[in-house]
mmCIF file of C-alpha atoms in Angstrom:
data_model
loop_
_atom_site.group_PDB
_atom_site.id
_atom_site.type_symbol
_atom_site.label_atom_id
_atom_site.label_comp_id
_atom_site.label_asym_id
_atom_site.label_seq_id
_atom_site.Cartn_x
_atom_site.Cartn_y
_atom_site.Cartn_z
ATOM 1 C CA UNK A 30 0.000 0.000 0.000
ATOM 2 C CA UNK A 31 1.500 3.678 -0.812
ATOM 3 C CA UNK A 32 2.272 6.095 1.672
ATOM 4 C CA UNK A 33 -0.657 7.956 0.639
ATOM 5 C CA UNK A 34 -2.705 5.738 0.766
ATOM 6 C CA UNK A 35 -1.905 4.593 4.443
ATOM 7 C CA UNK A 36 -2.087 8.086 5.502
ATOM 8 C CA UNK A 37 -5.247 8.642 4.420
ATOM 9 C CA UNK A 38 -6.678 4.924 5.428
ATOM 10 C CA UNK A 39 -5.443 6.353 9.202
ATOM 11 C CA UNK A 40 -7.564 9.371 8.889
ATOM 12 C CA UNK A 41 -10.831 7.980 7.961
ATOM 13 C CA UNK A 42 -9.964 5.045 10.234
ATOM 14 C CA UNK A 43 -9.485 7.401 13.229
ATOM 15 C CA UNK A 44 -12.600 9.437 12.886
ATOM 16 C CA UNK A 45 -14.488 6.104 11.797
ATOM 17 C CA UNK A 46 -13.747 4.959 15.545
ATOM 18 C CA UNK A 47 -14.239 8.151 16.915
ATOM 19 C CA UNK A 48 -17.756 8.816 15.288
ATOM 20 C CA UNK A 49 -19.041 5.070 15.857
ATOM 21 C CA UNK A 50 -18.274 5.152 19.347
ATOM 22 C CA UNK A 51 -20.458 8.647 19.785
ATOM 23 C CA UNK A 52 -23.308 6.957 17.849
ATOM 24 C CA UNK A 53 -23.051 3.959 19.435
ATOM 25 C CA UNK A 54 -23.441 5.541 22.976
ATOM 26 C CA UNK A 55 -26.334 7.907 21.857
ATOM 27 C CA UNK A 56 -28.296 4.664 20.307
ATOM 28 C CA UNK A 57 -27.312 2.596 23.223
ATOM 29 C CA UNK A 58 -28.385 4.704 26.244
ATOM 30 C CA UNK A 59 -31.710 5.928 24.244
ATOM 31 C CA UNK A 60 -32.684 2.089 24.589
ATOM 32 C CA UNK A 61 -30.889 1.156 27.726
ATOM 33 C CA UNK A 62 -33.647 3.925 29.396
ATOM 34 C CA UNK A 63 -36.548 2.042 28.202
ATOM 35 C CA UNK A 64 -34.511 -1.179 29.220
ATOM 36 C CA UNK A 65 -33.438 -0.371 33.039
ATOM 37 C CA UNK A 66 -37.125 0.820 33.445
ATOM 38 C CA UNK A 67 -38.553 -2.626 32.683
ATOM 39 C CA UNK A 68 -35.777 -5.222 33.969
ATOM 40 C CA UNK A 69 -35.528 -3.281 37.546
ATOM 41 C CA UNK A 70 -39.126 -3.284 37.895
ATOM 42 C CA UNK A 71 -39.699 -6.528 37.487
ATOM 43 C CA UNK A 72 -36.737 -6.881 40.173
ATOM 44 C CA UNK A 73 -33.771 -8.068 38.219
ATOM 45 C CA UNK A 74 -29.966 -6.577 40.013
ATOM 46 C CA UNK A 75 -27.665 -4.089 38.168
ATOM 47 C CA UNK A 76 -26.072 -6.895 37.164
ATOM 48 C CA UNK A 77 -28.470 -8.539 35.227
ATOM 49 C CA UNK A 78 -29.107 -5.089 33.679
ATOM 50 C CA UNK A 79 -25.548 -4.608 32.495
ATOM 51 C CA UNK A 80 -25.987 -8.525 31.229
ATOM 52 C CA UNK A 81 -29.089 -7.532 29.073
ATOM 53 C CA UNK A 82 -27.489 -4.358 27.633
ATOM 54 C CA UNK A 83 -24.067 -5.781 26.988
ATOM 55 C CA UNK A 84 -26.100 -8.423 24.579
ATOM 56 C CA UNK A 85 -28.353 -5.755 22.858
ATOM 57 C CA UNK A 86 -24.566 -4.033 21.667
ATOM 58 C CA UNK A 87 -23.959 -6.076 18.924
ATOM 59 C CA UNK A 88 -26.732 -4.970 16.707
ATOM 60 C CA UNK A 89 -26.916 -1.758 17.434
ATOM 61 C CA UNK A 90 -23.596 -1.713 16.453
ATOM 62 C CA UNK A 91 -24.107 -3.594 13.255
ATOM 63 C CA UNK A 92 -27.294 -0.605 12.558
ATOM 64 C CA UNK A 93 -24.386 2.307 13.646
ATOM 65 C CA UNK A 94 -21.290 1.290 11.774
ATOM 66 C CA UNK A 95 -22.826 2.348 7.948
ATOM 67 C CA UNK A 96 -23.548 5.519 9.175
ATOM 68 C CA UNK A 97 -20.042 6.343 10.650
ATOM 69 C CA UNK A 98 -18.564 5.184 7.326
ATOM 70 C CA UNK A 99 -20.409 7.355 5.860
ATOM 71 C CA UNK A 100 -19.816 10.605 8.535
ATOM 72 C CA UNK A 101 -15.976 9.431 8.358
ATOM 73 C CA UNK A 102 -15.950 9.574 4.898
ATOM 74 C CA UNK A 103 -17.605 13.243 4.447
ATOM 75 C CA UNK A 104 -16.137 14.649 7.566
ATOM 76 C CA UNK A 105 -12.377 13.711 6.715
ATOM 77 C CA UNK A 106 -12.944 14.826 2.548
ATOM 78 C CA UNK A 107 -14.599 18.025 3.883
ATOM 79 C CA UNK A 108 -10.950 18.645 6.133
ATOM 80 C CA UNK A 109 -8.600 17.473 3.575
ATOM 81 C CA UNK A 110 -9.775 19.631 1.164
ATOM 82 C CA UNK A 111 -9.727 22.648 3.193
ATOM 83 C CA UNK A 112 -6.411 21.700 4.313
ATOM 84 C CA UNK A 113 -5.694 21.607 0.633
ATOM 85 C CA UNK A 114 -4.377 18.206 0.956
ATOM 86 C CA UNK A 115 -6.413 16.781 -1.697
ATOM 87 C CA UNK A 116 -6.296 19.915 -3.996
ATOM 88 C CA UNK A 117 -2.100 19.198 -3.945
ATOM 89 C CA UNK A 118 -2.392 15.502 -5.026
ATOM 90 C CA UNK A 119 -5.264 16.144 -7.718
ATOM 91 C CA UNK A 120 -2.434 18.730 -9.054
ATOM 92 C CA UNK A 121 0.807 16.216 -8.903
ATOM 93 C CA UNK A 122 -1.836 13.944 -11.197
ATOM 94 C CA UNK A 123 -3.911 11.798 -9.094
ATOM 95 C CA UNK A 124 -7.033 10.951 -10.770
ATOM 96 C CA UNK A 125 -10.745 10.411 -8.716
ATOM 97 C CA UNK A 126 -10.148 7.379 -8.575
ATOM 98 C CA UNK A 127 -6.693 6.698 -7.663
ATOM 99 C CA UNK A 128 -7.868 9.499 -4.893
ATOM 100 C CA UNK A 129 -10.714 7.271 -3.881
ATOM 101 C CA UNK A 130 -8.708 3.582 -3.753
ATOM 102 C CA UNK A 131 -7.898 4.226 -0.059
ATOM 103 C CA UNK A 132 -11.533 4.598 0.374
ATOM 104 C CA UNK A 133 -12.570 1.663 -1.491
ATOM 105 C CA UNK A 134 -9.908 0.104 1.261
ATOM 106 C CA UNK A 135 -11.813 1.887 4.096
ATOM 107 C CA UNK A 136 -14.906 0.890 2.908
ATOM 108 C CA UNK A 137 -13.795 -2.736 2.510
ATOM 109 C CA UNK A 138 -12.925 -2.802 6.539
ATOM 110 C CA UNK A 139 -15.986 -1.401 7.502
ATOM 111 C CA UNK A 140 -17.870 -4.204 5.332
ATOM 112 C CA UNK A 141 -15.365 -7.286 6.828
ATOM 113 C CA UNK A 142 -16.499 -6.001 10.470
ATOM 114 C CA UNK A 143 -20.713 -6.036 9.127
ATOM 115 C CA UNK A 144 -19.852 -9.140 8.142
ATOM 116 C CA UNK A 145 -18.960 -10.386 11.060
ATOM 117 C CA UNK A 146 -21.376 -8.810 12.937
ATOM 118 C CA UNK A 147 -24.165 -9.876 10.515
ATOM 119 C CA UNK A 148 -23.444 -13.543 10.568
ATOM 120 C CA UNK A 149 -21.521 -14.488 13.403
ATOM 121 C CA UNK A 150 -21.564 -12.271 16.169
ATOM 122 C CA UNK A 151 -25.188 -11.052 16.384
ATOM 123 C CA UNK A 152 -27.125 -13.862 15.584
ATOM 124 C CA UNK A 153 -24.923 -15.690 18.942
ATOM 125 C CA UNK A 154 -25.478 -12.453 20.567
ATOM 126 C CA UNK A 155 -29.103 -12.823 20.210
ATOM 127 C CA UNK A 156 -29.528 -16.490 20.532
ATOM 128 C CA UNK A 157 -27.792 -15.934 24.410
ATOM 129 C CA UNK A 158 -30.413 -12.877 24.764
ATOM 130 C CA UNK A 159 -33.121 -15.216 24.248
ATOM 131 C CA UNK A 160 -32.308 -17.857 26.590
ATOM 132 C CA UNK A 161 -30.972 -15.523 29.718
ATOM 133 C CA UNK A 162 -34.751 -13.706 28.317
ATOM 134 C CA UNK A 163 -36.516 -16.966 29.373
ATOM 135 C CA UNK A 164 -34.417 -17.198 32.160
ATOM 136 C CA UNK A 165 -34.866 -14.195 33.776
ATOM 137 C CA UNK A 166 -39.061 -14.469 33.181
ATOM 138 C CA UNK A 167 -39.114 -17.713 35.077
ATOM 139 C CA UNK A 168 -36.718 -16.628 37.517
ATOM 140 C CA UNK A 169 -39.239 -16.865 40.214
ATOM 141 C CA UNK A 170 -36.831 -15.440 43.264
ATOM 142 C CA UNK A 171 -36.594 -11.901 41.736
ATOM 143 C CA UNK A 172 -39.821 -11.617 41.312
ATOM 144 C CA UNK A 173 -40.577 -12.085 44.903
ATOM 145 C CA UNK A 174 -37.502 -11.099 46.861
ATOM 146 C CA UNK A 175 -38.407 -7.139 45.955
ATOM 147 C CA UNK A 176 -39.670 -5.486 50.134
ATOM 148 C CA UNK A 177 -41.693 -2.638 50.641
ATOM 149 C CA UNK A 178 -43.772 -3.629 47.230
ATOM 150 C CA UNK A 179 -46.978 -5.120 46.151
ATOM 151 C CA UNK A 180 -45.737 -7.759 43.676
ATOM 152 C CA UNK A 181 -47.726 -9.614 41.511
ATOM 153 C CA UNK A 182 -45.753 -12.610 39.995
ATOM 154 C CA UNK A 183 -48.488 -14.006 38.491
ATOM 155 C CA UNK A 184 -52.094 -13.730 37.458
ATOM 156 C CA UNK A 185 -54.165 -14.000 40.914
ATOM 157 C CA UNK A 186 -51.487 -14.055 42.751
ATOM 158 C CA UNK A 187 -50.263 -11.328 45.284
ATOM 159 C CA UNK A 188 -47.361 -10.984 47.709
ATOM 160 C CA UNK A 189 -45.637 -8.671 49.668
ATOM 161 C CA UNK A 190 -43.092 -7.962 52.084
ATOM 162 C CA UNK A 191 -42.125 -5.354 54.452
ATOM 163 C CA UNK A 192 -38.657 -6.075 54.593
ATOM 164 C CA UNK A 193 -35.638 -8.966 54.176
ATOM 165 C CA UNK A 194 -33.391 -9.529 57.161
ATOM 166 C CA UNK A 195 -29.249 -9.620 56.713
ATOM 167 C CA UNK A 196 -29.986 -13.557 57.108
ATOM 168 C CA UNK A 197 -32.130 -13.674 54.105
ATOM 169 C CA UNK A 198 -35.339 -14.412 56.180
ATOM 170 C CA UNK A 199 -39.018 -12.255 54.749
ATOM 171 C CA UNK A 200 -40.456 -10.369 57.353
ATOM 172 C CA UNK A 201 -44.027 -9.769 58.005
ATOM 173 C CA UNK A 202 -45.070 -11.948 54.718
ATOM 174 C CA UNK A 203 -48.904 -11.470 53.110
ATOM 175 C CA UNK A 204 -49.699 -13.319 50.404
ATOM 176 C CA UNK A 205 -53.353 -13.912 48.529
ATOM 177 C CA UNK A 206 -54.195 -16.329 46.203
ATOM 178 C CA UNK A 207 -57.021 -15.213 43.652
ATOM 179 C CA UNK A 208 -56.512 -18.170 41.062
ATOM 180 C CA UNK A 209 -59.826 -19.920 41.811
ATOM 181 C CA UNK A 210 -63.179 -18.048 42.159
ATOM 182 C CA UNK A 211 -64.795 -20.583 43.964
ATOM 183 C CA UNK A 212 -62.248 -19.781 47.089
ATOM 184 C CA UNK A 213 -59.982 -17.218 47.982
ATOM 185 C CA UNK A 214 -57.034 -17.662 50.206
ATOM 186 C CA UNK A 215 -54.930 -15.377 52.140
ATOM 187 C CA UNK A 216 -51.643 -16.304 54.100
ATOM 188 C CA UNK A 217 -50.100 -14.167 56.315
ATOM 189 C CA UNK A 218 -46.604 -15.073 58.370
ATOM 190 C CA UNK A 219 -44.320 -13.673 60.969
ATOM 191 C CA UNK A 220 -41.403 -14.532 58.770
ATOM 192 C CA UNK A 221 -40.595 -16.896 56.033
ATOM 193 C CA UNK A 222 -38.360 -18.396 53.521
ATOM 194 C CA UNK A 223 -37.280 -18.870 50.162
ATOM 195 C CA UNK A 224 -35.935 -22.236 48.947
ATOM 196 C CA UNK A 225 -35.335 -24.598 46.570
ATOM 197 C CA UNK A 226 -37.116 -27.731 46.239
ATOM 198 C CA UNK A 227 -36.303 -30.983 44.247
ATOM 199 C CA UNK A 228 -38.365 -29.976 41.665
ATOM 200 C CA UNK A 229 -40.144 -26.390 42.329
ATOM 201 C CA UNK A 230 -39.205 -23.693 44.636
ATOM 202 C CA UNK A 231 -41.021 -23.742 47.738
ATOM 203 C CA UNK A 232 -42.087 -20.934 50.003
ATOM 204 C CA UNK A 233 -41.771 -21.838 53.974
ATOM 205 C CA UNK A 234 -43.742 -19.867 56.567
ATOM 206 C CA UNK A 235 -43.861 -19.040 60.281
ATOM 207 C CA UNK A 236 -45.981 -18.288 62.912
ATOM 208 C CA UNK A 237 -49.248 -17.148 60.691
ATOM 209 C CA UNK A 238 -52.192 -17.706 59.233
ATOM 210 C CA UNK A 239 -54.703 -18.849 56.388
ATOM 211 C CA UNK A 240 -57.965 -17.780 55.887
ATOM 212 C CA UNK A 241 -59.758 -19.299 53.043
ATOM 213 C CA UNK A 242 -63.281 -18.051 52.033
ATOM 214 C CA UNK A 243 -65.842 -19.818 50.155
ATOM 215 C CA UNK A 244 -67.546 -17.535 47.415
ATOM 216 C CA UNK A 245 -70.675 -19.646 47.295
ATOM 217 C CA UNK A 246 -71.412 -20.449 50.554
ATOM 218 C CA UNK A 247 -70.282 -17.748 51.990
ATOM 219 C CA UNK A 248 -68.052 -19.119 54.855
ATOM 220 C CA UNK A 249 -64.603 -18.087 55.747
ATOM 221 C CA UNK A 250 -61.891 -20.683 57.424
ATOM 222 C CA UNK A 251 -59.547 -19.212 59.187
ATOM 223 C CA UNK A 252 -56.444 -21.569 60.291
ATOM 224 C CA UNK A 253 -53.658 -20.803 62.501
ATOM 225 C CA UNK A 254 -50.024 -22.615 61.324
ATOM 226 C CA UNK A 255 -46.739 -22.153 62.968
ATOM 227 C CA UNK A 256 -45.303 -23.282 59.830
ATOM 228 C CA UNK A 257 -46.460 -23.567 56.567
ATOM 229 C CA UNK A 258 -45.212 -24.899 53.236
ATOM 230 C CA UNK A 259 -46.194 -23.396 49.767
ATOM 231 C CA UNK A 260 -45.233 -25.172 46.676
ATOM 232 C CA UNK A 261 -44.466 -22.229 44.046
ATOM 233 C CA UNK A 262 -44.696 -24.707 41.327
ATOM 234 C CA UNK A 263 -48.296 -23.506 40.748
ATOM 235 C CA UNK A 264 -46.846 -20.780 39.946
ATOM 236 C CA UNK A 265 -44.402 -21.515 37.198
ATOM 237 C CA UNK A 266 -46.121 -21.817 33.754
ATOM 238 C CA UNK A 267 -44.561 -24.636 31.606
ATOM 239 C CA UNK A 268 -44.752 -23.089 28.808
ATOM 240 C CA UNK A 269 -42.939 -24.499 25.265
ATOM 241 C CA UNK A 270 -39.651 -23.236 23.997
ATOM 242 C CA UNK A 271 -40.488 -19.846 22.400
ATOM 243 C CA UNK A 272 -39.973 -19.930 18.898
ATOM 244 C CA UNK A 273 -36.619 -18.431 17.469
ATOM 245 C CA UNK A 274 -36.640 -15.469 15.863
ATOM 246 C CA UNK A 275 -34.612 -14.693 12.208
ATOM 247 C CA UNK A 276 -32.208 -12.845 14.347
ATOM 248 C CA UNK A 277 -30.905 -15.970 16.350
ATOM 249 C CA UNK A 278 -30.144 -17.874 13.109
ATOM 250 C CA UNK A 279 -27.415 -19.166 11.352
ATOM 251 C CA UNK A 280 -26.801 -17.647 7.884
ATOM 252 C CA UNK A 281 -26.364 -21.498 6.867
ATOM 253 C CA UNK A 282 -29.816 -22.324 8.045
ATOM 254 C CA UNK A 283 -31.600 -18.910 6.431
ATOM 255 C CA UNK A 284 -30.228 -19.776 2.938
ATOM 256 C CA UNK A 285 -31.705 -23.641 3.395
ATOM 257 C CA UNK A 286 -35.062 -23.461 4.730
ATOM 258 C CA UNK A 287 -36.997 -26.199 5.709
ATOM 259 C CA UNK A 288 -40.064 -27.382 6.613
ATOM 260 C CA UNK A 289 -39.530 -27.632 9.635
ATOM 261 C CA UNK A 290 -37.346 -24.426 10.074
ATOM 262 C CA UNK A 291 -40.785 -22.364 8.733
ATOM 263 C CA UNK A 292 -43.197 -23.864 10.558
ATOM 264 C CA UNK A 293 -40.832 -22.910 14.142
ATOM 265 C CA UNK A 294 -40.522 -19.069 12.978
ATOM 266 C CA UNK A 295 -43.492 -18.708 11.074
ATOM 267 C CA UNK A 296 -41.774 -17.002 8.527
ATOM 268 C CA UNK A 297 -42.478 -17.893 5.127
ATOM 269 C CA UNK A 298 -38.963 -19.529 3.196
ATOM 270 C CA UNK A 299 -38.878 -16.050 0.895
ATOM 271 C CA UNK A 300 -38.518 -14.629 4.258
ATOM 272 C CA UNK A 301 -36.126 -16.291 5.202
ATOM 273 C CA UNK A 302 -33.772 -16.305 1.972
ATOM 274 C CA UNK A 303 -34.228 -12.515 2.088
ATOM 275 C CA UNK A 304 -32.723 -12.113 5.494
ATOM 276 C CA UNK A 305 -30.031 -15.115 4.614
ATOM 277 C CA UNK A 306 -28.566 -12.943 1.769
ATOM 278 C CA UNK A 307 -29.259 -9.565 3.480
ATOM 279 C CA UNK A 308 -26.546 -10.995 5.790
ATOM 280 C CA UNK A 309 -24.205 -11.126 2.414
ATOM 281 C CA UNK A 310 -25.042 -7.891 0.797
ATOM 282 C CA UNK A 311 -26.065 -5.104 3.505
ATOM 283 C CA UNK A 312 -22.545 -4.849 4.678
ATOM 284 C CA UNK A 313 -21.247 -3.736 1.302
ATOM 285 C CA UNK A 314 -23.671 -0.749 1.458
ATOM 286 C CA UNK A 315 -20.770 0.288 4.324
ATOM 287 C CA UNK A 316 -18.856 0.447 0.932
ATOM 288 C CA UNK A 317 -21.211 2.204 -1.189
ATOM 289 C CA UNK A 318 -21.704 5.005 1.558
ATOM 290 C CA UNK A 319 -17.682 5.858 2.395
ATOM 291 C CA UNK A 320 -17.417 6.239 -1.445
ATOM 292 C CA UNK A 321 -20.582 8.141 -2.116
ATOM 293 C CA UNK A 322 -19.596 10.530 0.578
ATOM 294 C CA UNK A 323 -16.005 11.205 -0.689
ATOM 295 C CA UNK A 324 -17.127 11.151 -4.493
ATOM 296 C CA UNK A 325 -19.346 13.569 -3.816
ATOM 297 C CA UNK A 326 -17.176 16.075 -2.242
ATOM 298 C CA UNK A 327 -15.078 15.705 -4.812
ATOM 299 C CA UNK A 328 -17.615 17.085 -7.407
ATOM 300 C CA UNK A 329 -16.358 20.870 -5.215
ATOM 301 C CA UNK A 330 -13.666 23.226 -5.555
ATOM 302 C CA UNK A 331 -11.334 24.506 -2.465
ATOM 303 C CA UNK A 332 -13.435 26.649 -0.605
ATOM 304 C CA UNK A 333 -12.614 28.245 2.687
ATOM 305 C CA UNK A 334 -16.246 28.020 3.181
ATOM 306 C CA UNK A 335 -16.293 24.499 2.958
ATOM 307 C CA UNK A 336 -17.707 21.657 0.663
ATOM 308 C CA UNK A 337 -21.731 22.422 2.181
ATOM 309 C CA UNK A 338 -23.546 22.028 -0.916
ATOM 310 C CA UNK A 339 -21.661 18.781 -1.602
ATOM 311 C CA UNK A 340 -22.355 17.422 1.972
ATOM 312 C CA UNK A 341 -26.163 18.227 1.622
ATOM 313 C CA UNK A 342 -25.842 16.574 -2.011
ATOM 314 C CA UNK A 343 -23.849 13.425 -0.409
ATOM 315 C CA UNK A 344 -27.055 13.149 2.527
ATOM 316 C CA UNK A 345 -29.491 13.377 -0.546
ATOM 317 C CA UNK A 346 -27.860 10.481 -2.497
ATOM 318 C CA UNK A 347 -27.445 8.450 0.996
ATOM 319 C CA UNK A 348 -31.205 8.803 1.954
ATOM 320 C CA UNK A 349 -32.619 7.848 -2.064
ATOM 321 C CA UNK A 350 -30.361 5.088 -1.494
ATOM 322 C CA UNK A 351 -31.646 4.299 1.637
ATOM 323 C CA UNK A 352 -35.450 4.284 0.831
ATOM 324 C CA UNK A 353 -34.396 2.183 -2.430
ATOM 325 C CA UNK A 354 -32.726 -0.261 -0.293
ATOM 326 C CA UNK A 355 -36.351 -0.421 2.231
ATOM 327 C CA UNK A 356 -38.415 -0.615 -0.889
ATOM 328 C CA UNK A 357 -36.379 -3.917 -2.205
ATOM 329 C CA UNK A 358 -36.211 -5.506 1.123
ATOM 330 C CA UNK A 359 -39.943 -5.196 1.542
ATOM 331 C CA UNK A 360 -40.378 -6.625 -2.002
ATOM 332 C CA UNK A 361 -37.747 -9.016 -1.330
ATOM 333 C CA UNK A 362 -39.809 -11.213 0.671
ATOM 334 C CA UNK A 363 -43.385 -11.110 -1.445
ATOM 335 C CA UNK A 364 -41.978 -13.130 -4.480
ATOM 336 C CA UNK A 365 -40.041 -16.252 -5.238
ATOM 337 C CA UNK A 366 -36.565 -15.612 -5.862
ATOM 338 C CA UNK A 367 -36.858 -11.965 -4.084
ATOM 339 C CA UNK A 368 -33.818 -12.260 -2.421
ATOM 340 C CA UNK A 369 -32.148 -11.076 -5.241
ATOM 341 C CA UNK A 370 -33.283 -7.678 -4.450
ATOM 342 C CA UNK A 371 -31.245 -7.045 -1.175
ATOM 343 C CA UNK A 372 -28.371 -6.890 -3.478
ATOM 344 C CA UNK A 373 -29.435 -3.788 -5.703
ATOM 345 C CA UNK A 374 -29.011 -0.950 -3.063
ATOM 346 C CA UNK A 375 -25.173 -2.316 -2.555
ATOM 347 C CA UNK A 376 -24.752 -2.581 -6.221
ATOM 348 C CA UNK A 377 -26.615 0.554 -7.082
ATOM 349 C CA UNK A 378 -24.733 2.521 -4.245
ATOM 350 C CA UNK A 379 -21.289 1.682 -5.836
ATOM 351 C CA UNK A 380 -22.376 2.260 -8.982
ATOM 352 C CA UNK A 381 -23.302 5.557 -8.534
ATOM 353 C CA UNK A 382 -19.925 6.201 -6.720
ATOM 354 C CA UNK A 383 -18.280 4.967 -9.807
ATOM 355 C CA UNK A 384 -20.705 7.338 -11.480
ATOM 356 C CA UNK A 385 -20.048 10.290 -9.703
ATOM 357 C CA UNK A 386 -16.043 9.857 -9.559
ATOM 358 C CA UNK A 387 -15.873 9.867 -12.973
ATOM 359 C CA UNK A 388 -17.515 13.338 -13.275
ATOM 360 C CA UNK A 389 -15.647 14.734 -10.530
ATOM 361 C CA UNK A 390 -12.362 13.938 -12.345
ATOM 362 C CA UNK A 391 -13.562 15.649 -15.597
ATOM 363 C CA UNK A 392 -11.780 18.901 -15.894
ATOM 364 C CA UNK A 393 -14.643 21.163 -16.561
ATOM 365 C CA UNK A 394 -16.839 19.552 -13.731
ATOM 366 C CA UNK A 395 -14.120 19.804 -11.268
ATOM 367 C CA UNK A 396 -13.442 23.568 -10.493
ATOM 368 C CA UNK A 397 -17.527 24.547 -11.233
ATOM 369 C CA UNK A 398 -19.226 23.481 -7.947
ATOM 370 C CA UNK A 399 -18.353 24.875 -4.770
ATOM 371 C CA UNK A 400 -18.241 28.470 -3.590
ATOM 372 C CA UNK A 401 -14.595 30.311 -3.931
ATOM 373 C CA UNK A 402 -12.796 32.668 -5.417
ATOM 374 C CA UNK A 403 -14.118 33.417 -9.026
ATOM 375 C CA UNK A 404 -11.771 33.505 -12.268
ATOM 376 C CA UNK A 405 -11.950 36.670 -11.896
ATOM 377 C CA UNK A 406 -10.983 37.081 -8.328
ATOM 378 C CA UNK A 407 -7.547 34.734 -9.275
ATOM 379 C CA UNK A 408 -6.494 36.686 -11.575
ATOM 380 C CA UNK A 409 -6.743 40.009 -9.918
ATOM 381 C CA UNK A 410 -4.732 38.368 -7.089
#
């Protein structure tokens, strides 16, 4: 690789890192809010929290990186040519596109990590999100081990407690038991604990009492224990194995669907080719976005004003791009042999980078755009 083209592979590489990590953090906290909310109020630790989170940041990575390339791309153009960096090597001879080969090499990077992301590291990402999901949900112990709160672990059911000794014992436990509307039952206890049976958890209480009352006739039963043994397996809900979603698939198993595979998703197998091959062709738009953004910048002239009308031109060509690349997707999975539309927003995107590179290194094109000093102007100087 030439000199130059290291040097300028560093600079879009350094601001690549520097922008992804700002976007990632902005896109990460927005849904961590809505995420802390719901996994500490259903009484989950920090801990599993931080879990959660640090298994949702592979694919909002993978949704951030084409953006940066993109930001990197313009942002780094836009300072090289007011540096007049790139003005110097367009006048020793360099073409567009011997200018834009160490962006084709930047792009290529950013594409090698989506492809990673895409079919290795989110897809394990989110098949361990799934299972420490269905985990958590049956994780009956956080769900009552919360004091001070009226919890409700499951439908008819009610518990609280006022507080949890140092020892791990509930204090002043009430618990009511709605399930059947024949007969309500109540349970209160001194103090009681939480343990683990051979099978289900069971809930041991002290010193209290049940009080059971009879809807049709009427009559109440009121029992005095000084202990008291609840199985919690009532509780628990055996429910199947939830179904896995695209997400937690192999690539391998998205571009062979079978019978069986359909029927457990409930996706149809267009469906599921379309998001097989999206895995193969989404990270090149990474590709077609760094070049887009420097070809277009180069369509300007040095300006101490800066490349702005480029820029807005480069966000224009990104977001037709964009909605060209939703419209295929969607269409992608209505028709046999669909999936062969994921690939024209990549293909389309470099395309038109070709496409605009070769007018930017046309002679008359290249000094026309841009605000600066007129003909005029240089020759009065």
């Amino acid at each position: 690789m030439a000199r130059f083209d290291r040097y300028l592979l560093s600079q879009f590489l350094a601001l690549f890192g520097f922008f992804s990590l700002i976007l990632v953090l902005i896109y990460w906290i927005n849904r961590a809010v809505g995420l802390f909310d719901r996994i500490i109020g259903d009484g989950q630790s920090a801990l599993v929290f931080l879990e959660i989170s640090l298994l949702t940041l592979p694919n909002v990575i993978r949704v951030v990186l084409p953006v940066s390339a993109f930001v990197a791309a313009v942002y780094t153009t836009n300072r090289l040519t007011q540096d007049g960096e790139l003005v110097v090597m367009q006048a020793t001879g360099f073409s567009a596109f011997r200018l834009a080969r160490p962006v084709m090499y930047f792009g290529l990077c950013v594409s090698v990590m989506l492809i990673l992301l895409y079919n290795v590291i989110v897809p394990a990402s989110r098949a361990v999100l799934a299972d420490r999901t269905a985990e958590i949900s049956a994780n009956l112990t956080a769900r009552f081990l919360v004091e001070g709160q009226f919890m409700h672990p499951a439908n008819g059911i009610t518990f609280y407690i006022r507080d949890i000794s140092d020892n791990g014992e509930l204090l002043d436990v009430f618990m009511a038991d709605d399930r059947e509307q024949s007969t309500r039952t109540t349970y209160t206890a001194r103090k009681a604990l939480l343990v683990r049976g051979d099978v289900d958890p069971k809930l041991i209480m002290f010193d209290g009492m049940s009080q059971s009352y009879d809807t049709a006739k009427k009559r109440l039963a009121v029992t005095l224990f000084s202990d008291f043994t609840y199985d919690l397996g009532g509780l628990l809900v055996a429910n199947a194995p939830d179904a896995r979603s695209l997400d937690e698939l192999s690539t391998l198993e998205l571009l062979n669907p079978t019978a069986a595979l359909t029927k457990e998703t409930g996706a149809t197998p267009e469906a599921l080719l379309s998001e097989g091959h999206a895995r193969l062709g989404q990270p090149f738009l990474a590709l077609a976005t760094a070049l887009i953004g420097f070809a277009t910048l180069l369509l300007g002239a040095f300006s101490r004003f800066g490349l702005w009308r480029q820029i807005v031109g480069a966000v224009v060509v990104l977001i037709v791009l964009q909605m060209v690349n939703n419209a295929a997707t969607s269409a992608s999975v209505k028709m046999a042999g669909g999936w062969a539309l994921v690939y024209v927003a990549p293909v389309l995107g470099i395309v038109m980078a070709v496409g605009i590179l070769w007018i930017a290194q046309r002679p008359r094109r290249r000094h026309s755009a841009g605000p600066g000093p007129t003909s005029a102007e240089r020759a009065h100087a």
